[in-house]
Structure formats: C-alpha cells, structure tokens
Short mmCIF file of C-alpha atoms in Angstrom, two decimals:
data_model
loop_
_atom_site.label_atom_id
_atom_site.label_comp_id
_atom_site.label_asym_id
_atom_site.label_seq_id
_atom_site.Cartn_x
_atom_site.Cartn_y
_atom_site.Cartn_z
CA MET A 1 -16.47 2.18 -22.97
CA ILE A 2 -18.94 5.01 -22.56
CA PRO A 3 -21.90 4.09 -24.80
CA ALA A 4 -21.98 5.77 -28.20
CA HIS A 5 -25.40 7.33 -27.57
CA THR A 6 -23.94 9.46 -24.74
CA VAL A 7 -23.44 12.87 -26.34
CA ASP A 8 -19.87 14.22 -26.23
CA GLU A 9 -20.91 17.78 -25.54
CA PRO A 10 -18.87 20.67 -24.11
CA PRO A 11 -19.73 22.29 -20.79
CA LEU A 12 -22.59 24.75 -21.14
CA ALA A 13 -22.56 28.36 -20.00
CA TYR A 14 -25.37 28.97 -17.55
CA ALA A 15 -25.98 30.40 -14.12
CA ASP A 16 -24.71 27.80 -11.67
CA SER A 17 -27.96 26.98 -9.87
CA PHE A 18 -29.28 23.50 -9.08
CA ASP A 19 -32.19 22.07 -7.14
CA VAL A 20 -31.22 19.61 -4.40
CA PRO A 21 -34.07 17.40 -3.13
CA VAL A 22 -33.83 17.02 0.66
CA LEU A 23 -35.80 14.61 2.83
CA PHE A 24 -35.98 15.46 6.55
CA ARG A 25 -36.98 12.66 8.90
CA ASN A 26 -36.45 11.69 12.54
CA GLY A 27 -34.30 8.60 12.02
CA PRO A 28 -32.82 6.27 9.40
CA ALA A 29 -35.36 4.44 7.27
CA ASP A 30 -35.37 2.60 4.00
CA LYS A 31 -34.04 4.46 1.02
CA PRO A 32 -36.97 6.30 -0.58
CA LYS A 33 -38.22 4.77 -3.82
CA ARG A 34 -37.41 7.57 -6.24
CA GLN A 35 -39.47 9.98 -4.15
CA TRP A 36 -36.89 12.64 -4.96
CA ARG A 37 -38.63 12.63 -8.35
CA THR A 38 -42.23 11.68 -7.51
CA ALA A 39 -42.97 13.25 -4.10
CA LYS A 40 -44.54 16.66 -3.69
CA HIS A 41 -41.73 18.93 -2.45
CA ALA A 42 -42.21 22.02 -0.31
CA ALA A 43 -40.38 25.21 -1.18
CA TRP A 44 -37.44 25.92 1.11
CA SER A 45 -37.40 29.15 3.08
CA ALA A 46 -34.28 30.18 4.99
CA SER A 47 -34.93 29.34 8.64
CA ASP A 48 -31.47 29.09 10.21
CA GLY A 49 -32.70 25.89 11.82
CA PHE A 50 -34.68 22.75 11.17
CA PRO A 51 -37.94 23.05 9.23
CA ALA A 52 -41.12 22.94 11.26
CA THR A 53 -42.16 19.62 9.75
CA ASP A 54 -40.31 16.67 8.27
CA GLY A 55 -40.79 15.76 4.63
CA TRP A 56 -39.44 16.58 1.18
CA TYR A 57 -38.08 20.03 0.35
CA ALA A 58 -36.50 21.46 -2.78
CA PRO A 59 -33.89 24.09 -1.90
CA THR A 60 -31.68 25.58 -4.59
CA ALA A 61 -27.89 25.66 -4.36
CA THR A 62 -25.24 27.35 -6.43
CA TRP A 63 -22.08 25.59 -7.54
CA ARG A 64 -20.22 28.35 -5.72
CA GLU A 65 -21.88 27.42 -2.42
CA ILE A 66 -20.97 23.78 -2.96
CA ILE A 67 -17.36 24.60 -3.80
CA LYS A 68 -17.11 26.88 -0.76
CA ALA A 69 -18.34 24.01 1.41
CA ALA A 70 -15.76 21.71 -0.17
CA THR A 71 -12.86 24.07 0.57
CA GLU A 72 -13.83 24.55 4.22
CA VAL A 73 -14.91 21.10 5.47
CA GLY A 74 -12.65 18.34 6.71
CA ARG A 75 -9.60 17.85 8.82
CA ASP A 76 -7.58 21.02 9.41
CA VAL A 77 -4.26 20.34 7.68
CA THR A 78 -2.85 23.84 8.15
CA PRO A 79 -0.76 22.87 11.23
CA HIS A 80 1.32 20.73 8.87
CA LEU A 81 1.71 23.56 6.35
CA GLN A 82 3.07 26.26 8.64
CA ASN A 83 6.51 26.23 7.04
CA GLN A 84 5.36 25.14 3.57
CA PRO A 85 2.31 27.30 2.74
CA ARG A 86 2.56 26.58 -0.99
CA TYR A 87 1.23 23.08 -0.36
CA ALA A 88 -2.09 24.63 0.65
CA HIS A 89 -2.83 24.79 -3.08
CA GLY A 90 -2.53 21.00 -3.31
CA GLU A 91 -4.98 20.42 -0.46
CA LEU A 92 -7.51 22.74 -2.08
CA VAL A 93 -7.16 20.88 -5.38
CA ALA A 94 -7.77 17.58 -3.56
CA ARG A 95 -10.97 18.94 -2.03
CA VAL A 96 -12.61 20.29 -5.18
CA SER A 97 -11.27 18.12 -8.00
CA PRO A 98 -13.45 15.01 -7.30
CA LEU A 99 -16.55 17.20 -7.59
CA TYR A 100 -15.47 18.59 -10.95
CA ALA A 101 -14.30 15.17 -12.12
CA TYR A 102 -17.44 13.16 -11.38
CA LEU A 103 -20.47 15.44 -11.06
CA GLY A 104 -22.64 16.69 -13.89
CA ALA A 105 -26.06 18.28 -14.17
CA HIS A 106 -29.18 17.33 -16.05
CA ALA A 107 -32.59 18.81 -16.69
CA VAL A 108 -35.46 17.47 -14.60
CA THR A 109 -39.18 18.02 -15.08
CA SER A 110 -40.86 17.68 -11.71
CA ARG A 111 -44.35 16.23 -11.34
CA HIS A 112 -45.02 18.84 -8.67
CA PRO A 113 -43.19 22.05 -9.68
CA VAL A 114 -41.91 24.20 -6.82
CA PRO A 115 -41.94 28.00 -7.29
CA GLY A 116 -38.41 29.23 -8.03
CA ALA A 117 -37.05 25.80 -8.91
CA LYS A 118 -34.33 25.79 -11.57
CA GLY A 119 -35.25 22.48 -13.22
CA ARG A 120 -31.66 21.20 -13.02
CA ARG A 121 -30.22 18.68 -10.60
CA LEU A 122 -26.78 17.28 -10.00
CA THR A 123 -25.94 13.75 -11.07
CA LEU A 124 -22.93 11.55 -11.78
CA ASN A 125 -21.30 11.97 -15.16
CA PRO A 126 -20.42 9.16 -17.61
CA VAL A 127 -16.76 9.13 -16.52
CA TYR A 128 -17.80 8.01 -13.05
CA GLU A 129 -20.42 5.61 -14.39
CA HIS A 130 -18.27 3.78 -16.93
CA GLY A 131 -14.60 4.42 -16.25
CA THR A 132 -13.94 4.85 -12.53
CA GLU A 133 -12.55 2.06 -10.37
CA ARG A 134 -13.93 1.14 -6.98
CA THR A 135 -11.28 2.82 -4.82
CA ALA A 136 -11.66 6.10 -6.70
CA LYS A 137 -15.44 5.88 -6.27
CA SER A 138 -14.99 5.41 -2.52
CA ALA A 139 -12.76 8.47 -2.28
CA ALA A 140 -15.21 10.52 -4.33
CA ALA A 141 -18.10 9.34 -2.13
CA TYR A 142 -16.26 10.53 0.99
CA ARG A 143 -15.64 13.97 -0.48
CA LEU A 144 -19.20 14.24 -1.80
CA GLY A 145 -20.65 13.26 1.57
CA MET A 146 -18.53 15.73 3.53
CA THR A 147 -19.16 18.56 1.06
CA MET A 148 -22.93 18.17 0.85
CA THR A 149 -23.15 17.74 4.62
CA GLU A 150 -21.29 21.00 5.12
CA TRP A 151 -23.50 22.73 2.57
CA ALA A 152 -26.71 21.45 4.16
CA CYS A 153 -25.73 22.23 7.76
CA ARG A 154 -24.27 25.66 7.10
CA SER A 155 -25.97 27.07 4.01
CA LEU A 156 -29.44 25.63 4.71
CA LEU A 157 -29.66 25.20 8.45
CA GLY A 158 -27.54 28.04 9.86
CA LEU A 159 -24.94 26.01 11.72
CA GLY A 160 -21.70 27.76 12.63
CA GLN A 161 -18.25 26.50 11.68
CA THR A 162 -17.86 22.72 11.76
CA HIS A 163 -14.94 20.91 13.40
CA HIS A 164 -13.62 17.37 13.26
CA LEU A 165 -14.74 15.46 16.33
CA GLU A 166 -11.54 13.41 16.38
CA LEU A 167 -9.68 16.33 17.97
CA GLY A 168 -11.66 16.17 21.18
CA GLY A 169 -15.15 17.58 20.69
CA PRO A 170 -16.83 20.70 22.03
CA VAL A 171 -16.42 20.17 25.80
CA PRO A 172 -12.84 20.14 27.15
CA ALA A 173 -13.79 18.01 30.16
CA LEU A 174 -15.00 15.28 27.77
CA SER A 175 -12.05 15.58 25.40
CA ASP A 176 -10.27 12.36 26.38
CA THR A 177 -13.46 10.34 25.89
CA PHE A 178 -14.04 11.81 22.45
CA LYS A 179 -10.44 11.01 21.53
CA ASP A 180 -10.74 7.35 22.57
CA PRO A 181 -9.51 5.42 19.49
CA LYS A 182 -11.66 2.44 20.51
CA LYS A 183 -14.87 4.40 20.00
CA THR A 184 -16.45 4.80 16.55
CA LEU A 185 -17.77 8.35 16.63
CA PRO A 186 -19.36 10.77 14.12
CA ASP A 187 -17.37 13.02 11.81
CA LEU A 188 -18.13 16.58 12.86
CA TRP A 189 -19.47 18.84 15.54
CA GLY A 190 -20.63 22.44 15.50
CA ARG A 191 -22.44 24.97 17.63
CA HIS A 192 -25.80 26.27 16.42
CA GLU A 193 -26.20 29.72 17.92
CA ALA A 194 -29.86 30.23 16.96
CA GLU A 195 -30.82 26.91 18.51
CA GLY A 196 -28.43 27.36 21.43
CA MET A 197 -26.97 23.86 21.31
CA TYR A 198 -24.21 21.63 20.01
CA TRP A 199 -24.68 19.52 16.90
CA LEU A 200 -23.06 16.13 16.29
CA ILE A 201 -22.93 15.31 12.58
CA GLU A 202 -22.18 12.22 10.52
CA ALA A 203 -21.71 12.40 6.75
CA LYS A 204 -22.32 9.62 4.24
CA GLY A 205 -21.93 9.85 0.47
CA GLY A 206 -22.33 7.79 -2.69
CA SER A 207 -24.97 5.14 -3.19
CA VAL A 208 -26.10 5.45 0.42
CA GLY A 209 -28.36 2.61 1.57
CA VAL A 210 -30.18 2.06 4.82
CA GLY A 211 -27.39 -0.16 6.15
CA GLU A 212 -24.86 2.66 5.77
CA LEU A 213 -27.25 5.12 7.38
CA ARG A 214 -27.86 2.85 10.36
CA LYS A 215 -24.11 2.55 10.88
CA GLY A 216 -23.95 6.34 10.89
CA TRP A 217 -26.78 6.52 13.42
CA VAL A 218 -24.87 4.14 15.72
CA GLN A 219 -21.87 6.48 15.49
CA LEU A 220 -24.07 9.44 16.39
CA GLU A 221 -25.59 7.58 19.33
CA ALA A 222 -22.09 6.85 20.64
CA GLY A 223 -21.19 10.51 20.43
CA SER A 224 -24.51 11.51 21.97
CA LYS A 225 -23.88 9.25 24.95
CA ILE A 226 -20.65 11.14 25.67
CA LEU A 227 -22.23 14.57 25.17
CA GLY A 228 -25.35 13.49 27.08
CA PRO A 229 -25.34 16.19 29.82
CA TYR A 230 -25.49 18.96 27.21
CA LYS A 231 -28.39 19.87 24.97
CA HIS A 232 -27.57 18.78 21.45
CA ARG A 233 -28.92 17.61 18.14
CA ILE A 234 -27.66 14.60 16.22
CA VAL A 235 -27.71 14.96 12.43
CA LEU A 236 -27.08 12.26 9.83
CA VAL A 237 -26.71 13.46 6.25
CA GLY A 238 -26.77 10.99 3.38
CA ALA A 239 -25.73 12.45 0.03
CA SER A 240 -27.06 9.75 -2.26
CA VAL A 241 -26.58 9.56 -6.01
CA ARG A 242 -26.41 6.82 -8.62
CA PRO A 243 -25.44 7.02 -12.28
CA GLY A 244 -28.26 8.46 -14.38
CA ASP A 245 -30.21 9.71 -11.36
CA ASP A 246 -30.46 12.85 -9.21
CA LEU A 247 -28.32 13.67 -6.24
CA PHE A 248 -30.57 14.00 -3.18
CA LEU A 249 -30.07 14.27 0.58
CA THR A 250 -31.63 12.48 3.49
CA ILE A 251 -31.25 14.35 6.78
CA ASP A 252 -32.11 12.20 9.77
CA HIS A 253 -32.11 14.03 13.10
CA ASP A 254 -33.02 13.89 16.74
CA LEU A 255 -33.04 16.46 19.55
CA ARG A 256 -31.53 15.61 22.96
CA SER A 257 -32.27 17.78 26.01
CA GLY A 258 -29.65 18.96 28.49
CA GLU A 259 -27.57 21.89 29.66
CA PRO A 260 -26.77 24.85 27.37
CA PRO A 261 -23.41 24.91 25.56
CA LEU A 262 -20.35 26.20 27.39
CA PRO A 263 -18.76 29.56 26.50
CA PRO A 264 -15.27 29.38 24.92
CA ALA A 265 -12.27 29.34 27.24
CA GLY A 266 -11.65 32.55 29.14
CA SER A 267 -15.00 34.20 28.44
CA ASP A 268 -18.37 34.44 30.11
CA ALA A 269 -21.70 33.61 28.48
CA ASP A 270 -22.37 37.21 27.42
CA ASP A 271 -19.00 37.60 25.68
CA ALA A 272 -19.43 34.27 23.91
CA ALA A 273 -22.76 35.12 22.30
CA VAL A 274 -22.09 35.15 18.57
CA GLY A 275 -25.59 35.26 17.16
CA PRO A 276 -27.19 33.18 14.41
CA GLY A 277 -25.91 32.68 10.89
CA ASN A 278 -22.51 33.21 9.37
CA LEU A 279 -19.61 33.89 11.73
CA GLU A 280 -18.52 36.73 9.46
CA ASP A 281 -21.72 38.62 10.23
CA HIS A 282 -20.46 39.09 13.79
CA LEU A 283 -16.75 39.82 13.50
CA GLY A 284 -17.24 43.39 14.64
CA ASP A 285 -18.68 42.43 18.02
CA SER A 286 -17.28 38.97 18.88
CA ASP A 287 -13.60 38.18 19.35
CA ASP A 288 -14.36 34.46 19.40
CA ALA A 289 -16.17 34.74 16.06
CA LEU A 290 -13.09 36.49 14.68
CA ILE A 291 -10.78 33.71 15.89
CA ALA A 292 -13.08 31.04 14.44
CA ALA A 293 -13.41 32.83 11.08
CA ALA A 294 -9.66 33.31 10.80
CA ARG A 295 -9.02 29.66 11.60
CA ALA A 296 -11.68 28.55 9.09
CA GLN A 297 -9.98 30.58 6.34
CA MET A 298 -6.40 29.59 7.18
CA LEU A 299 -6.10 27.28 4.17
CA ALA A 300 -7.20 30.06 1.82
CA TYR A 301 -4.86 32.50 3.60
CA LEU A 302 -1.86 30.20 3.09
CA ALA A 303 -2.77 29.79 -0.59
CA LEU A 304 -2.98 33.58 -1.07
CA ARG A 305 0.14 34.32 0.92
CA SER A 306 2.23 31.87 -1.10
CA ALA A 307 0.87 32.64 -4.57
CA PRO A 308 3.29 34.26 -7.05
CA ALA A 309 2.76 38.00 -7.44
CA SER A 310 1.75 37.52 -11.08
CA GLN A 311 -1.24 35.39 -10.01
CA LEU A 312 -2.61 37.83 -7.44
CA ARG A 313 -5.17 40.52 -8.12
CA THR A 314 -7.66 42.51 -6.11
CA VAL A 315 -11.34 42.84 -6.99
CA PRO A 316 -13.66 45.64 -5.84
CA VAL A 317 -16.62 44.84 -3.60
CA PRO A 318 -18.77 47.20 -1.50
CA ALA A 319 -17.18 47.98 1.85
CA ASP A 320 -20.61 47.78 3.49
CA ARG A 321 -20.54 44.26 4.94
CA ALA A 322 -24.27 44.35 5.69
CA SER A 323 -24.95 44.12 1.95
CA ARG A 324 -23.57 40.57 2.07
CA HIS A 325 -25.07 39.34 5.35
CA ARG A 326 -26.75 35.98 5.21
CA ARG A 327 -30.05 36.00 3.32
CA SER A 328 -30.06 32.53 1.84
CA GLY A 329 -26.93 30.43 1.84
CA LEU A 330 -23.54 31.74 2.89
CA THR A 331 -22.54 33.69 -0.23
CA THR A 332 -23.97 36.56 -2.25
CA PRO A 333 -23.71 36.01 -6.04
CA LEU A 334 -22.26 39.24 -7.38
CA GLU A 335 -23.66 39.08 -10.92
CA SER A 336 -27.11 39.75 -9.47
CA ASP A 337 -26.04 42.19 -6.74
CA ASP A 338 -27.13 45.62 -7.97
CA LEU A 339 -25.04 47.52 -5.42
CA THR A 340 -21.82 45.81 -6.52
CA LEU A 341 -22.59 46.22 -10.23
CA SER A 342 -23.40 49.92 -9.98
CA MET A 343 -20.41 50.77 -7.78
CA ARG A 344 -18.04 48.88 -10.06
CA ALA A 345 -19.44 50.68 -13.11
CA ASP A 346 -18.97 54.06 -11.43
CA ALA A 347 -15.41 53.16 -10.46
CA ARG A 348 -14.53 52.09 -14.01
CA GLY A 349 -15.80 55.39 -15.38
CA ALA A 350 -13.96 57.49 -12.82
CA ALA A 351 -10.75 55.49 -13.19
CA LEU A 352 -10.24 56.94 -16.67
CA HIS A 353 -9.41 60.27 -15.09
CA ILE A 354 -7.38 59.17 -12.06
CA GLU A 355 -3.69 58.37 -11.79
CA SER A 356 -3.11 54.66 -11.26
CA HIS A 357 -1.05 55.14 -8.09
CA THR A 358 -3.97 56.88 -6.34
CA LEU A 359 -6.80 54.78 -7.79
CA ARG A 360 -6.88 52.27 -4.95
CA THR A 361 -7.17 55.05 -2.37
CA GLN A 362 -9.92 56.71 -4.40
CA ILE A 363 -12.12 53.65 -4.72
CA ARG A 364 -11.94 53.14 -0.97
CA SER A 365 -13.14 56.69 -0.46
CA TRP A 366 -16.15 55.83 -2.67
CA GLY A 367 -17.18 52.95 -0.41
CA LEU A 368 -15.45 50.09 -2.23
CA ASP A 369 -13.00 47.66 -0.70
CA ASP A 370 -10.63 45.49 -2.73
CA PHE A 371 -10.36 41.81 -1.80
CA LEU A 372 -7.18 39.90 -2.60
CA THR A 373 -7.77 36.86 -4.80
CA CYS A 374 -5.96 34.26 -6.87
CA ARG A 375 -6.87 31.21 -8.94
CA ILE A 376 -6.01 27.92 -7.26
CA PRO A 377 -3.59 26.19 -9.69
CA GLY A 378 -5.06 23.06 -11.22
CA THR A 379 -8.63 24.31 -10.79
CA GLU A 380 -10.96 26.98 -12.11
CA VAL A 381 -11.68 28.14 -8.56
CA HIS A 382 -10.66 31.60 -7.34
CA LEU A 383 -10.47 32.26 -3.58
CA GLY A 384 -9.93 35.54 -1.79
CA MET A 385 -10.51 37.61 1.32
CA SER A 386 -10.58 41.11 2.73
CA ARG A 387 -7.49 42.88 4.02
CA LYS A 388 -8.97 42.85 7.54
CA LEU A 389 -9.46 39.09 7.61
CA PHE A 390 -6.11 38.54 5.90
CA ALA A 391 -4.41 40.57 8.64
CA ALA A 392 -6.18 38.53 11.33
CA CYS A 393 -5.18 35.27 9.63
CA ALA A 394 -1.57 36.45 9.39
CA ARG A 395 -1.43 37.15 13.12
CA LEU A 396 -3.10 33.85 13.97
CA HIS A 397 -0.62 32.02 11.75
CA GLU A 398 2.29 33.68 13.59
CA GLU A 399 0.86 32.65 16.95
CA ASP A 400 0.24 29.05 15.81
CA LEU A 401 3.79 28.83 14.49
CA ALA A 402 5.14 30.11 17.83
CA ILE A 403 3.07 27.49 19.68
CA ALA A 404 4.45 24.72 17.46
CA GLN A 405 8.03 25.88 17.94
CA ARG A 406 7.86 25.90 21.73
CA THR A 407 5.69 22.82 22.33
CA PRO A 408 7.32 19.38 22.83
CA GLY A 409 5.88 16.92 20.35
CA LEU A 410 5.33 19.63 17.72
CA ARG A 411 8.88 20.92 17.29
CA ALA A 412 10.90 19.79 14.29
CA GLU A 413 13.43 18.01 16.51
CA ASP A 414 10.61 15.91 17.99
CA GLN A 415 9.47 14.52 14.64
CA PRO A 416 10.40 10.91 13.82
CA THR A 417 12.93 10.28 11.10
CA LEU A 418 11.92 8.58 7.88
CA ASP A 419 13.96 5.45 8.64
CA GLN A 420 11.76 4.58 11.60
CA GLY A 421 9.40 2.93 9.15
CA LEU A 422 6.12 3.80 10.84
CA SER A 423 3.06 1.98 9.55
CA ASP A 424 0.18 3.94 8.04
CA GLU A 425 -1.82 3.41 11.23
CA ASP A 426 1.04 4.64 13.43
CA GLN A 427 1.50 7.69 11.22
CA GLU A 428 -2.21 8.47 11.52
CA VAL A 429 -2.04 8.20 15.32
CA GLN A 430 0.98 10.48 15.32
CA ARG A 431 -0.73 13.10 13.17
CA LEU A 432 -3.85 13.07 15.34
CA THR A 433 -1.76 13.33 18.49
CA GLN A 434 0.07 16.35 17.10
CA GLN A 435 -3.16 18.03 16.07
CA ARG A 436 -4.72 17.42 19.46
CA ILE A 437 -1.70 18.85 21.27
CA LEU A 438 -1.82 21.93 19.06
CA ARG A 439 -5.56 22.38 19.55
CA GLU A 440 -5.16 22.20 23.33
CA GLN A 441 -2.42 24.80 23.18
CA GLN A 442 -4.54 27.00 20.93
CA GLU A 443 -7.45 26.87 23.36
CA GLU A 444 -5.17 27.73 26.28
CA ALA A 445 -3.92 30.74 24.28
CA ARG A 446 -7.43 31.95 23.38
CA PRO A 447 -7.68 34.70 26.08
CA ARG A 448 -4.34 36.11 24.88
CA LEU A 449 -5.28 35.77 21.20
CA ARG A 450 -8.49 37.78 21.44
CA PRO A 451 -6.91 41.27 21.71
CA LEU A 452 -4.08 40.35 19.30
CA LEU A 453 -6.42 39.32 16.49
CA ARG A 454 -8.79 42.20 17.19
CA ASP A 455 -5.90 44.66 16.83
CA ALA A 456 -4.71 43.00 13.61
CA TYR A 457 -8.24 43.00 12.19
CA GLN A 458 -8.70 46.70 12.88
CA ARG A 459 -5.26 47.65 11.56
CA GLY A 460 -6.01 45.73 8.39
CA THR A 461 -8.63 48.32 7.50
CA THR A 462 -5.98 50.90 6.61
CA SER A 463 -3.10 48.59 5.65
CA ASP A 464 -1.80 48.39 2.10
CA TRP A 465 -1.74 44.99 0.46
CA SER A 466 2.00 45.36 -0.13
CA ASP A 467 2.50 45.64 3.64
CA LEU A 468 0.23 42.69 4.43
CA LEU A 469 1.92 40.53 1.79
CA ARG A 470 5.38 41.88 2.70
CA ARG A 471 6.12 42.54 -0.96
CA PRO A 472 7.26 45.76 -2.61
CA GLN A 473 4.40 46.09 -5.09
CA GLU A 474 0.64 46.20 -4.77
CA PRO A 475 -1.25 43.44 -6.62
CA LYS A 476 -3.12 44.49 -9.74
CA LEU A 477 -6.48 46.18 -9.11
CA ASP A 478 -8.95 44.60 -11.52
CA LEU A 479 -11.81 46.98 -12.31
CA GLU A 480 -12.65 45.40 -15.65
CA GLY A 481 -13.65 42.02 -14.28
CA ASP A 482 -13.84 38.73 -16.13
CA GLU A 483 -17.07 37.83 -17.91
CA GLY A 484 -16.03 34.19 -17.73
CA LEU A 485 -16.25 34.16 -13.94
CA LEU A 486 -19.25 33.71 -11.69
CA GLU A 487 -18.35 35.62 -8.52
CA ALA A 488 -19.65 35.42 -4.97
CA ALA A 489 -18.72 37.07 -1.70
CA THR A 490 -19.38 36.88 2.01
CA PRO A 491 -18.73 39.81 4.36
CA GLU A 492 -15.00 38.96 4.37
CA THR A 493 -14.31 36.33 1.68
CA TYR A 494 -14.49 35.98 -2.10
CA LEU A 495 -15.03 32.96 -4.33
CA ALA A 496 -15.43 32.67 -8.09
CA VAL A 497 -15.74 29.78 -10.53
CA SER A 498 -15.39 29.68 -14.30
CA ARG A 499 -18.85 29.63 -15.85
CA TYR A 500 -17.42 27.56 -18.71
CA ASP A 501 -16.13 24.77 -16.48
CA LEU A 502 -19.23 24.04 -14.45
CA PRO A 503 -20.35 20.40 -14.45
CA PRO A 504 -21.60 19.72 -18.00
CA ALA A 505 -25.21 18.87 -18.64
CA ARG A 506 -26.08 15.35 -19.67
CA LEU A 507 -29.13 13.71 -21.11
CA SER A 508 -31.64 12.33 -18.60
#
C-alpha cells in the first residue's frame, strides 16, 4: 500500500511551469551522483542549438510544451487511420495518459538558485512508486523517454520535425541500409536548419543507468556509420527519474563532419531552405515546411475532423503569426500574452452589439483568427489548429488516401485476412513494410503536392469552418473562454490543458 504518511491531496491550481535539470556532455558516463540537486546550474538561454559549453543547465518547461511533445513524437500511425479517423483520439490518449498517470511535481530548494527558476520539478507519483507493475513501468519509461527527448530537441535545441528512423532515414540512397532489420539503430532523425545538418537521436527513459546509455550510444554509432558521408550530430537523451527524486536529462552528443544535408525531392538547395526554429514560422515561404507541418499535425487533424459537432468550438487568437514565433520553446502561453488578452477583451465588448451570424466575420476584420479546437476524450487536453493548416491537412489526407488506394500492398484487397494467424513479429514487419511503401510514394509525390497544399493553405484563409468540416453549421465561437484552461498557441496550432488536472504536488 501507499504509506499512510503520503498526503492524499487534490491537484493544485498553479501555472504549469517546472524546472528540468539538463546535463550536456560529449559521451555516456556514469550516472551523476545527485548532481541534479547539488551542482551549480547555468541559466538556459534559447540558442536554437547546442550550448557553447557542456555542463549543468536549468531550463524551464511548461506542462503544455511537454504534452505537445507527447502528441507529436513517435511512429506515424495516421496511414492506418485513413478510413477510421475517430481512432485518432485513442492514439492521442495513449500518448498522454502515462504522463498524467505517473508524473507529479514537488517543490525543490536549490543550493545554487538560478534566476527565473520556478522551484518545482517533475517526479514520479506514489501510484508509480507503490502500485505499478513492471510491464507498465516499462511502457511508461518508453513514453517518458520519447516525450522528453522530443521536448529537449525541439523546444530547447531548435531541431525541426523528428521522424522515425525505421522508415528509411533522411537520405533516400541509404534507405535500404537504414531499414535493415538486422541492424539495431537509433529511434529518430531530424534536420537542424540552423546547424545545417542531420541529427540522429536515441531516447531512453526511466531509471536510466550507464549501461542503458552505452547501449544507446552503440545504436547511434551504428546509425552514424551509415550516415557517415553527411555532416550530422548524434544525440542521446536519457530522461532519468526515480521515485521521490527529480526528473533530469542527460544529453550526450557528438559532432561528425561531412557533406551538407540534401534538399527534399524535386527541389534545389535554395527552395529547400526552411530557416531555423519552428516549421510553422516558415509556412509562408517554404512549400516543404508546409508539407512537413501538415504531416506532423495529421493526428490532430483526424481527431478534429471526426469529433462530434457538439465537442467542437473555435477560440480567438491574433491573426498576426509573428506574435507567436519562437522565442523560447515551441508554444506561446496565452494567459501571459498581452496582445491576445487585449484583443479578446475588445471582441467580447463589441460582441454585445453585433448579430451572432456576422460576429465571426467581424472579429476577423479586427485582426483575430478563430482556431478550431476540441477536447480529446479521456483526457483534459484540448488540441486545435488554424483554418489554413486544417485546409492543408485535409488536402494532404486526400492525397495520402489516393496513394493508398492505388498502391499494391496498401490497398484493402492486399491486406491479409485474420485467419492467417500472423505472429506479432510478422505483423510488425507487415506494418513497417506498409509504412515504408507509403513513405516512398509520398516522397515521389512531393513535387506534385507542393502546389496543391499551397493552394489549399491559401484558400483556407477565407474558407468558413462549415465548408472545411463539410457540415451545415459553424462550430461555436467561444469569446468567453474557460478560466479552468491554460492555453498555448503556435503560429498555426492550439493546445490547452486543465489547470486543475496538472500533475499534483507531492512532499519531497
């Protein structure tokens, strides 16, 4: 049983900020001896790349950033959901629920205070410590490792969208080698625009010891050997936490020289230049960034598209995307964004004197956009996006569905029947084969997709939500807001969490 001295307290209402100790070093070493508590940490400043020196840092994260990372990292399951978009909700629940189930927060007094530190750190809660079986702990460790790796690489270090390496890696000519089932390779790859190189990334989570880290380094070295001709960085992230202690990260890294990254298929180097930071900061000038952003948000798109009308609403955010460009992290918390607060207040006042059927048009004339959003059933997470990105996702989904319907191996008639009795391993091979075939077809279609998605994105600016959703009524425009939600936005997406269901505090 959970010991009686553990207080049975409700979740607290507070701003969702936590300090995450991070140790940068140039290769796996012994697990630090509680240095996440005792070492002198440097303040983190957004650099869109690796810090100038290794050592301990103390960046601050929001729960919203962590949840956003959880919803976007991992194997792309959307090819399997093309005809059943409602199941996107289940995948999103699977990605965020272990974090809510097993993480808590506690107050920490640092020996060497860092300016701006919040004095709270994430930890494991008593449910995990006293009541969780080994297999559940392993699954939670996997999700924690992937989530915190995504957060560190993208929110801290400015990496672009991550991809699973199992689908073939960044260089088409090396695809078959990366797909070799006999090779044990790292989890993810990405392209860092500011650094001008590929990244190979391995994620570890749980009670991560040096043995586990060294295994991860071997996986990275194997991937690095394949990618050898191209300049790249290998990155090993260990998200380590034990009951009663702080969650901290070790980031082991090494830089490998070589040729610059290749431009995407069908483009030259100038067209492929996306620029540093969030993909969404560059959707206006890069077709490849638009394709990547739409594909990254496909799970959220399917969840929105399939949600019942009663669960959909639209929330006002400033139409000026520059107000939400990357400053620190990927998202802009809206409760502290003066522009959003003032524009919403003005809209609420003016709405008292405007007919409801013209209100949506009026707020757009005042410089507000309305993002479609819904709560993911089974969670207290709300996801959403702009009409422009929604329109691009819709067109991309149509094109992916057309590819699947005309490609042998992906068509319904090519799928094995249930009575074939495939083993789990054979089913996994089959799923990976299907995903790889689809990815190859998607890359071949990229030159044709560029103008199609650009046209959809631009038309989305003036489209009504009823047209985009193909429903007779517009979703409810919510000008009043919900004081129980902590909201955040990127240039094209929206995320909110319930402030009353954040990980509860626990005694140190």
